[in-house]
PDB file of C-alpha atoms in Angstrom:
ATOM      1  CA  UNK A   7     -26.520   1.570  27.444  1.00 40.00           C
ATOM      2  CA  UNK A   8     -22.803   2.127  26.928  1.00 47.00           C
ATOM      3  CA  UNK A   9     -22.165   5.158  24.736  1.00 45.00           C
ATOM      4  CA  UNK A  10     -19.844   3.297  22.370  1.00 44.00           C
ATOM      5  CA  UNK A  11     -22.569   0.742  21.587  1.00 45.00           C
ATOM      6  CA  UNK A  12     -25.209   3.267  20.526  1.00 38.00           C
ATOM      7  CA  UNK A  13     -22.773   5.622  18.840  1.00 40.00           C
ATOM      8  CA  UNK A  14     -21.682   2.850  16.486  1.00 43.00           C
ATOM      9  CA  UNK A  15     -25.268   2.445  15.298  1.00 47.00           C
ATOM     10  CA  UNK A  16     -25.449   5.986  13.942  1.00 41.00           C
ATOM     11  CA  UNK A  17     -24.549   5.909  10.225  1.00 46.00           C
ATOM     12  CA  UNK A  18     -21.805   8.274   9.082  1.00 50.00           C
ATOM     13  CA  UNK A  19     -23.280  11.157   7.102  1.00 56.00           C
ATOM     14  CA  UNK A  20     -20.947  13.037   4.813  1.00 74.00           C
ATOM     15  CA  UNK A  21     -21.203  16.790   4.813  1.00 86.00           C
ATOM     16  CA  UNK A  22     -21.352  18.886   1.648  1.00 86.00           C
ATOM     17  CA  UNK A  23     -17.755  19.899   2.317  1.00 87.00           C
ATOM     18  CA  UNK A  24     -16.740  16.206   2.540  1.00 87.00           C
ATOM     19  CA  UNK A  25     -18.449  15.422  -0.755  1.00 88.00           C
ATOM     20  CA  UNK A  26     -16.856  18.413  -2.469  1.00 88.00           C
ATOM     21  CA  UNK A  27     -13.454  17.444  -1.069  1.00 87.00           C
ATOM     22  CA  UNK A  28     -13.721  13.858  -2.282  1.00 86.00           C
ATOM     23  CA  UNK A  29     -14.945  14.905  -5.714  1.00 88.00           C
ATOM     24  CA  UNK A  30     -12.143  17.438  -6.213  1.00 88.00           C
ATOM     25  CA  UNK A  31      -9.544  15.036  -4.847  1.00 83.00           C
ATOM     26  CA  UNK A  32     -10.650  12.331  -7.282  1.00 82.00           C
ATOM     27  CA  UNK A  33     -10.604  14.785 -10.179  1.00 84.00           C
ATOM     28  CA  UNK A  34      -7.014  15.737  -9.317  1.00 83.00           C
ATOM     29  CA  UNK A  35      -5.972  12.070  -8.988  1.00 77.00           C
ATOM     30  CA  UNK A  36      -7.474  11.199 -12.395  1.00 77.00           C
ATOM     31  CA  UNK A  37      -5.896  14.213 -14.055  1.00 78.00           C
ATOM     32  CA  UNK A  38      -9.246  15.824 -14.877  1.00 84.00           C
ATOM     33  CA  UNK A  39      -7.893  18.840 -12.984  1.00 85.00           C
ATOM     34  CA  UNK A  40      -4.332  19.353 -14.167  1.00 82.00           C
ATOM     35  CA  UNK A  41      -1.317  20.989 -12.523  1.00 81.00           C
ATOM     36  CA  UNK A  42      -1.577  24.761 -12.736  1.00 84.00           C
ATOM     37  CA  UNK A  43      -5.298  24.733 -13.495  1.00 87.00           C
ATOM     38  CA  UNK A  44      -7.205  27.434 -11.639  1.00 90.00           C
ATOM     39  CA  UNK A  45     -10.045  26.517  -9.287  1.00 88.00           C
ATOM     40  CA  UNK A  46     -13.108  28.710  -9.716  1.00 88.00           C
ATOM     41  CA  UNK A  47     -14.992  28.435  -6.414  1.00 87.00           C
ATOM     42  CA  UNK A  48     -18.080  30.264  -7.704  1.00 89.00           C
ATOM     43  CA  UNK A  49     -18.352  27.845 -10.609  1.00 89.00           C
ATOM     44  CA  UNK A  50     -17.802  24.838  -8.338  1.00 86.00           C
ATOM     45  CA  UNK A  51     -20.481  26.019  -5.934  1.00 88.00           C
ATOM     46  CA  UNK A  52     -22.952  26.256  -8.823  1.00 88.00           C
ATOM     47  CA  UNK A  53     -21.919  22.828 -10.156  1.00 86.00           C
ATOM     48  CA  UNK A  54     -22.393  21.173  -6.758  1.00 85.00           C
ATOM     49  CA  UNK A  55     -25.533  23.150  -6.011  1.00 88.00           C
ATOM     50  CA  UNK A  56     -24.148  24.426  -2.708  1.00 88.00           C
ATOM     51  CA  UNK A  57     -22.993  27.696  -1.209  1.00 89.00           C
ATOM     52  CA  UNK A  58     -19.339  28.706  -1.368  1.00 89.00           C
ATOM     53  CA  UNK A  59     -18.808  27.806   2.308  1.00 90.00           C
ATOM     54  CA  UNK A  60     -18.416  23.994   1.827  1.00 89.00           C
ATOM     55  CA  UNK A  61     -16.323  24.648  -1.279  1.00 90.00           C
ATOM     56  CA  UNK A  62     -13.967  26.864   0.733  1.00 90.00           C
ATOM     57  CA  UNK A  63     -13.719  24.163   3.418  1.00 91.00           C
ATOM     58  CA  UNK A  64     -12.898  21.535   0.796  1.00 89.00           C
ATOM     59  CA  UNK A  65     -10.294  23.804  -0.812  1.00 90.00           C
ATOM     60  CA  UNK A  66      -8.614  24.446   2.559  1.00 90.00           C
ATOM     61  CA  UNK A  67      -8.336  20.692   3.175  1.00 87.00           C
ATOM     62  CA  UNK A  68      -6.868  20.149  -0.290  1.00 87.00           C
ATOM     63  CA  UNK A  69      -4.358  22.930   0.358  1.00 86.00           C
ATOM     64  CA  UNK A  70      -3.359  21.158   3.587  1.00 84.00           C
ATOM     65  CA  UNK A  71      -2.946  17.956   1.567  1.00 78.00           C
ATOM     66  CA  UNK A  72      -0.610  19.807  -0.790  1.00 79.00           C
ATOM     67  CA  UNK A  73      -2.935  19.282  -3.761  1.00 82.00           C
ATOM     68  CA  UNK A  74      -3.970  22.919  -4.177  1.00 87.00           C
ATOM     69  CA  UNK A  75      -1.929  26.107  -3.871  1.00 86.00           C
ATOM     70  CA  UNK A  76      -3.234  29.589  -3.063  1.00 87.00           C
ATOM     71  CA  UNK A  77      -1.224  32.536  -4.374  1.00 84.00           C
ATOM     72  CA  UNK A  78      -1.848  36.268  -4.390  1.00 79.00           C
ATOM     73  CA  UNK A  79      -3.182  37.432  -7.767  1.00 75.00           C
ATOM     74  CA  UNK A  80      -3.179  33.843  -9.076  1.00 76.00           C
ATOM     75  CA  UNK A  81      -5.962  32.487  -6.881  1.00 87.00           C
ATOM     76  CA  UNK A  82      -6.209  28.785  -6.102  1.00 89.00           C
ATOM     77  CA  UNK A  83      -4.554  26.392  -8.545  1.00 89.00           C
ATOM     78  CA  UNK A  84      -3.783  22.686  -8.708  1.00 86.00           C
ATOM     79  CA  UNK A  85      -0.305  22.048  -7.309  1.00 81.00           C
ATOM     80  CA  UNK A  86       2.383  20.672  -9.574  1.00 77.00           C
ATOM     81  CA  UNK A  87       4.476  17.566  -8.937  1.00 73.00           C
ATOM     82  CA  UNK A  88       8.199  17.778  -9.711  1.00 73.00           C
ATOM     83  CA  UNK A  89      11.043  15.260  -9.694  1.00 73.00           C
ATOM     84  CA  UNK A  90      12.582  16.642  -6.488  1.00 78.00           C
ATOM     85  CA  UNK A  91       9.286  16.173  -4.671  1.00 79.00           C
ATOM     86  CA  UNK A  92       8.935  12.659  -6.071  1.00 83.00           C
ATOM     87  CA  UNK A  93      12.325  11.646  -4.682  1.00 87.00           C
ATOM     88  CA  UNK A  94      11.059  12.661  -1.240  1.00 89.00           C
ATOM     89  CA  UNK A  95       7.823  10.763  -1.814  1.00 89.00           C
ATOM     90  CA  UNK A  96       9.685   7.556  -2.633  1.00 92.00           C
ATOM     91  CA  UNK A  97      12.021   7.967   0.347  1.00 93.00           C
ATOM     92  CA  UNK A  98       8.964   8.258   2.601  1.00 94.00           C
ATOM     93  CA  UNK A  99       7.243   5.331   0.880  1.00 95.00           C
ATOM     94  CA  UNK A 100      10.287   3.100   1.292  1.00 96.00           C
ATOM     95  CA  UNK A 101      10.265   3.556   5.059  1.00 96.00           C
ATOM     96  CA  UNK A 102       6.483   3.373   5.446  1.00 97.00           C
ATOM     97  CA  UNK A 103       5.934   0.390   3.147  1.00 97.00           C
ATOM     98  CA  UNK A 104       8.672  -1.586   4.932  1.00 98.00           C
ATOM     99  CA  UNK A 105       6.960  -0.928   8.277  1.00 98.00           C
ATOM    100  CA  UNK A 106       3.552  -1.796   6.837  1.00 98.00           C
ATOM    101  CA  UNK A 107       4.797  -5.099   5.407  1.00 98.00           C
ATOM    102  CA  UNK A 108       6.495  -6.030   8.677  1.00 97.00           C
ATOM    103  CA  UNK A 109       3.307  -5.341  10.652  1.00 98.00           C
ATOM    104  CA  UNK A 110       1.064  -6.994   8.067  1.00 97.00           C
ATOM    105  CA  UNK A 111       2.946 -10.290   8.464  1.00 97.00           C
ATOM    106  CA  UNK A 112       1.866 -10.374  12.098  1.00 94.00           C
ATOM    107  CA  UNK A 113      -1.774  -9.450  11.463  1.00 95.00           C
ATOM    108  CA  UNK A 114      -2.848 -10.512   7.984  1.00 95.00           C
ATOM    109  CA  UNK A 115      -5.586 -13.157   7.798  1.00 95.00           C
ATOM    110  CA  UNK A 116      -6.605 -15.565   5.040  1.00 95.00           C
ATOM    111  CA  UNK A 117      -9.362 -13.268   3.766  1.00 96.00           C
ATOM    112  CA  UNK A 118      -6.928 -10.398   3.278  1.00 96.00           C
ATOM    113  CA  UNK A 119      -4.370 -12.677   1.649  1.00 97.00           C
ATOM    114  CA  UNK A 120      -7.053 -13.860  -0.776  1.00 97.00           C
ATOM    115  CA  UNK A 121      -7.917 -10.246  -1.613  1.00 97.00           C
ATOM    116  CA  UNK A 122      -4.259  -9.433  -2.274  1.00 97.00           C
ATOM    117  CA  UNK A 123      -3.938 -12.497  -4.531  1.00 97.00           C
ATOM    118  CA  UNK A 124      -7.059 -11.422  -6.415  1.00 97.00           C
ATOM    119  CA  UNK A 125      -5.571  -7.990  -7.112  1.00 97.00           C
ATOM    120  CA  UNK A 126      -2.380  -9.664  -8.321  1.00 97.00           C
ATOM    121  CA  UNK A 127      -4.439 -11.871 -10.654  1.00 97.00           C
ATOM    122  CA  UNK A 128      -6.258  -8.822 -12.037  1.00 97.00           C
ATOM    123  CA  UNK A 129      -2.948  -7.042 -12.626  1.00 97.00           C
ATOM    124  CA  UNK A 130      -1.562 -10.023 -14.558  1.00 96.00           C
ATOM    125  CA  UNK A 131      -4.765 -10.379 -16.601  1.00 96.00           C
ATOM    126  CA  UNK A 132      -4.690  -6.692 -17.442  1.00 95.00           C
ATOM    127  CA  UNK A 133      -1.097  -6.940 -18.666  1.00 94.00           C
ATOM    128  CA  UNK A 134      -1.925 -10.035 -20.726  1.00 92.00           C
ATOM    129  CA  UNK A 135      -4.634  -8.010 -22.472  1.00 91.00           C
ATOM    130  CA  UNK A 136      -1.965  -5.444 -23.293  1.00 86.00           C
ATOM    131  CA  UNK A 137      -3.568  -2.732 -21.193  1.00 80.00           C
ATOM    132  CA  UNK A 138      -1.909  -0.476 -18.667  1.00 82.00           C
ATOM    133  CA  UNK A 139      -4.608   2.152 -18.072  1.00 80.00           C
ATOM    134  CA  UNK A 140      -6.125   0.264 -15.113  1.00 87.00           C
ATOM    135  CA  UNK A 141      -2.812  -0.688 -13.548  1.00 91.00           C
ATOM    136  CA  UNK A 142      -2.390   2.415 -11.386  1.00 88.00           C
ATOM    137  CA  UNK A 143      -5.709   1.838  -9.618  1.00 89.00           C
ATOM    138  CA  UNK A 144      -5.011  -1.883  -9.168  1.00 94.00           C
ATOM    139  CA  UNK A 145      -1.588  -1.097  -7.747  1.00 94.00           C
ATOM    140  CA  UNK A 146      -3.142   1.402  -5.343  1.00 93.00           C
ATOM    141  CA  UNK A 147      -5.665  -1.240  -4.277  1.00 95.00           C
ATOM    142  CA  UNK A 148      -2.864  -3.718  -3.494  1.00 97.00           C
ATOM    143  CA  UNK A 149      -1.037  -1.227  -1.298  1.00 97.00           C
ATOM    144  CA  UNK A 150      -4.256  -0.102   0.419  1.00 96.00           C
ATOM    145  CA  UNK A 151      -5.056  -3.704   1.328  1.00 97.00           C
ATOM    146  CA  UNK A 152      -1.543  -4.190   2.653  1.00 97.00           C
ATOM    147  CA  UNK A 153      -1.799  -1.012   4.730  1.00 97.00           C
ATOM    148  CA  UNK A 154      -5.175  -2.117   6.100  1.00 96.00           C
ATOM    149  CA  UNK A 155      -3.638  -5.446   7.103  1.00 97.00           C
ATOM    150  CA  UNK A 156      -1.008  -3.570   9.140  1.00 97.00           C
ATOM    151  CA  UNK A 157      -3.819  -2.386  11.394  1.00 94.00           C
ATOM    152  CA  UNK A 158      -3.105   1.324  11.909  1.00 96.00           C
ATOM    153  CA  UNK A 159      -5.216   4.101  10.443  1.00 95.00           C
ATOM    154  CA  UNK A 160      -2.289   6.545  10.301  1.00 96.00           C
ATOM    155  CA  UNK A 161      -0.413   4.124   8.030  1.00 96.00           C
ATOM    156  CA  UNK A 162      -3.478   3.782   5.788  1.00 95.00           C
ATOM    157  CA  UNK A 163      -3.826   7.565   5.579  1.00 93.00           C
ATOM    158  CA  UNK A 164      -0.140   8.096   4.801  1.00 94.00           C
ATOM    159  CA  UNK A 165      -0.251   5.378   2.161  1.00 95.00           C
ATOM    160  CA  UNK A 166      -3.279   6.978   0.517  1.00 91.00           C
ATOM    161  CA  UNK A 167      -1.632  10.394   0.414  1.00 88.00           C
ATOM    162  CA  UNK A 168       1.619   9.076  -1.060  1.00 91.00           C
ATOM    163  CA  UNK A 169      -0.184   6.916  -3.616  1.00 90.00           C
ATOM    164  CA  UNK A 170      -2.178   9.933  -4.743  1.00 85.00           C
ATOM    165  CA  UNK A 171       0.991  11.948  -5.343  1.00 84.00           C
ATOM    166  CA  UNK A 172       2.505   9.103  -7.350  1.00 84.00           C
ATOM    167  CA  UNK A 173      -0.639   8.655  -9.439  1.00 80.00           C
ATOM    168  CA  UNK A 174      -0.603  12.348 -10.279  1.00 79.00           C
ATOM    169  CA  UNK A 175       3.036  12.061 -11.342  1.00 76.00           C
ATOM    170  CA  UNK A 176       2.263   9.033 -13.517  1.00 73.00           C
ATOM    171  CA  UNK A 177      -0.286  11.037 -15.491  1.00 71.00           C
ATOM    172  CA  UNK A 178       2.612  12.930 -17.076  1.00 65.00           C
ATOM    173  CA  UNK A 179       5.194  10.107 -16.793  1.00 68.00           C
ATOM    174  CA  UNK A 180       3.246   6.832 -17.135  1.00 72.00           C
ATOM    175  CA  UNK A 181       4.837   3.442 -16.542  1.00 79.00           C
ATOM    176  CA  UNK A 182       5.224   1.115 -19.512  1.00 85.00           C
ATOM    177  CA  UNK A 183       4.250  -2.548 -19.649  1.00 88.00           C
ATOM    178  CA  UNK A 184       7.772  -3.736 -18.766  1.00 90.00           C
ATOM    179  CA  UNK A 185       7.826  -1.661 -15.575  1.00 91.00           C
ATOM    180  CA  UNK A 186       4.337  -2.802 -14.591  1.00 93.00           C
ATOM    181  CA  UNK A 187       5.479  -6.418 -14.937  1.00 94.00           C
ATOM    182  CA  UNK A 188       8.297  -5.604 -12.532  1.00 95.00           C
ATOM    183  CA  UNK A 189       5.724  -4.172 -10.098  1.00 95.00           C
ATOM    184  CA  UNK A 190       3.712  -7.415 -10.170  1.00 96.00           C
ATOM    185  CA  UNK A 191       6.837  -9.543  -9.687  1.00 97.00           C
ATOM    186  CA  UNK A 192       7.897  -7.382  -6.729  1.00 97.00           C
ATOM    187  CA  UNK A 193       4.421  -7.719  -5.215  1.00 98.00           C
ATOM    188  CA  UNK A 194       4.821 -11.510  -5.508  1.00 97.00           C
ATOM    189  CA  UNK A 195       7.993 -11.339  -3.414  1.00 98.00           C
ATOM    190  CA  UNK A 196       6.121  -9.418  -0.708  1.00 98.00           C
ATOM    191  CA  UNK A 197       3.288 -11.955  -0.840  1.00 97.00           C
ATOM    192  CA  UNK A 198       5.712 -14.865  -0.460  1.00 98.00           C
ATOM    193  CA  UNK A 199       7.119 -13.290   2.713  1.00 97.00           C
ATOM    194  CA  UNK A 200       3.589 -12.773   4.060  1.00 97.00           C
ATOM    195  CA  UNK A 201       2.796 -16.468   3.531  1.00 96.00           C
ATOM    196  CA  UNK A 202       6.015 -17.490   5.274  1.00 96.00           C
ATOM    197  CA  UNK A 203       5.157 -15.123   8.151  1.00 96.00           C
ATOM    198  CA  UNK A 204       8.631 -13.626   7.839  1.00 97.00           C
ATOM    199  CA  UNK A 205       8.528  -9.954   8.942  1.00 97.00           C
ATOM    200  CA  UNK A 206      12.159  -9.197   8.067  1.00 97.00           C
ATOM    201  CA  UNK A 207      11.795 -10.635   4.566  1.00 98.00           C
ATOM    202  CA  UNK A 208       8.508  -8.776   4.047  1.00 98.00           C
ATOM    203  CA  UNK A 209      10.048  -5.463   5.102  1.00 98.00           C
ATOM    204  CA  UNK A 210      13.083  -6.040   2.863  1.00 98.00           C
ATOM    205  CA  UNK A 211      10.869  -6.976  -0.097  1.00 98.00           C
ATOM    206  CA  UNK A 212       8.687  -3.892   0.349  1.00 97.00           C
ATOM    207  CA  UNK A 213      11.714  -1.612   0.663  1.00 97.00           C
ATOM    208  CA  UNK A 214      13.294  -3.159  -2.443  1.00 97.00           C
ATOM    209  CA  UNK A 215      10.008  -2.752  -4.350  1.00 96.00           C
ATOM    210  CA  UNK A 216       9.802   0.963  -3.633  1.00 95.00           C
ATOM    211  CA  UNK A 217      13.502   1.420  -4.363  1.00 94.00           C
ATOM    212  CA  UNK A 218      13.093  -0.295  -7.713  1.00 92.00           C
ATOM    213  CA  UNK A 219      10.137   1.912  -8.635  1.00 87.00           C
ATOM    214  CA  UNK A 220      12.008   5.046  -7.581  1.00 86.00           C
ATOM    215  CA  UNK A 221      14.806   4.052  -9.950  1.00 83.00           C
ATOM    216  CA  UNK A 222      12.327   3.524 -12.794  1.00 72.00           C
ATOM    217  CA  UNK A 223      10.315   6.675 -12.268  1.00 65.00           C
ATOM    218  CA  UNK A 224      12.600   9.270 -10.694  1.00 59.00           C
ATOM    219  CA  UNK A 225      16.238   8.471 -11.224  1.00 50.00           C
ATOM    220  CA  UNK A 226      15.844   7.584 -14.894  1.00 45.00           C
ATOM    221  CA  UNK A 227      13.712  10.611 -15.566  1.00 42.00           C
ATOM    222  CA  UNK A 228      15.494  13.080 -13.329  1.00 39.00           C
TER     223      UNK A 228
END
């Protein structure tokens, strides 16, 4: 039997370090762990019911992600997000999202298009109810689906990392309803280019979308 065929049958099992990493990462994204908050590894180990070894591994990965910072005498704390960093994040997103949209035009199928339309519908319904609390997660879902349609794992991973940084920033500087409506409208322009199978238009729409959001979130506030 070919190795690839039997290897695919083995289910992925997450290690304790993986579970700790994902839990801490989610807590940071939601704002449960705030910028500057100290991470007590002994307390975390007791909470997770594990030794400190997987906690240390998780913390090292989060430091590599830029989500935690280790300083002498201060220990490990949740990293802050400042306006200068956000400008860099949006510059990176503009380039990456344009590439993703251009590639997605060539690869997206009807199932993925339907999923993107469903997210758009949920975003509109949420705004009609007057709510904005769920919008950040719905927006992240839209961009994840788009990145998946592009077909490259590195682009999915980069998208996830950049979205996380933006979500952390929005905890302290949330978007209002008017800006969220702009986000949905800009998504519609990307979707229209996908349906037309126009890679140049899709890339331009994605780049314009990120530029518009940078102006709302960084330039106005910085």
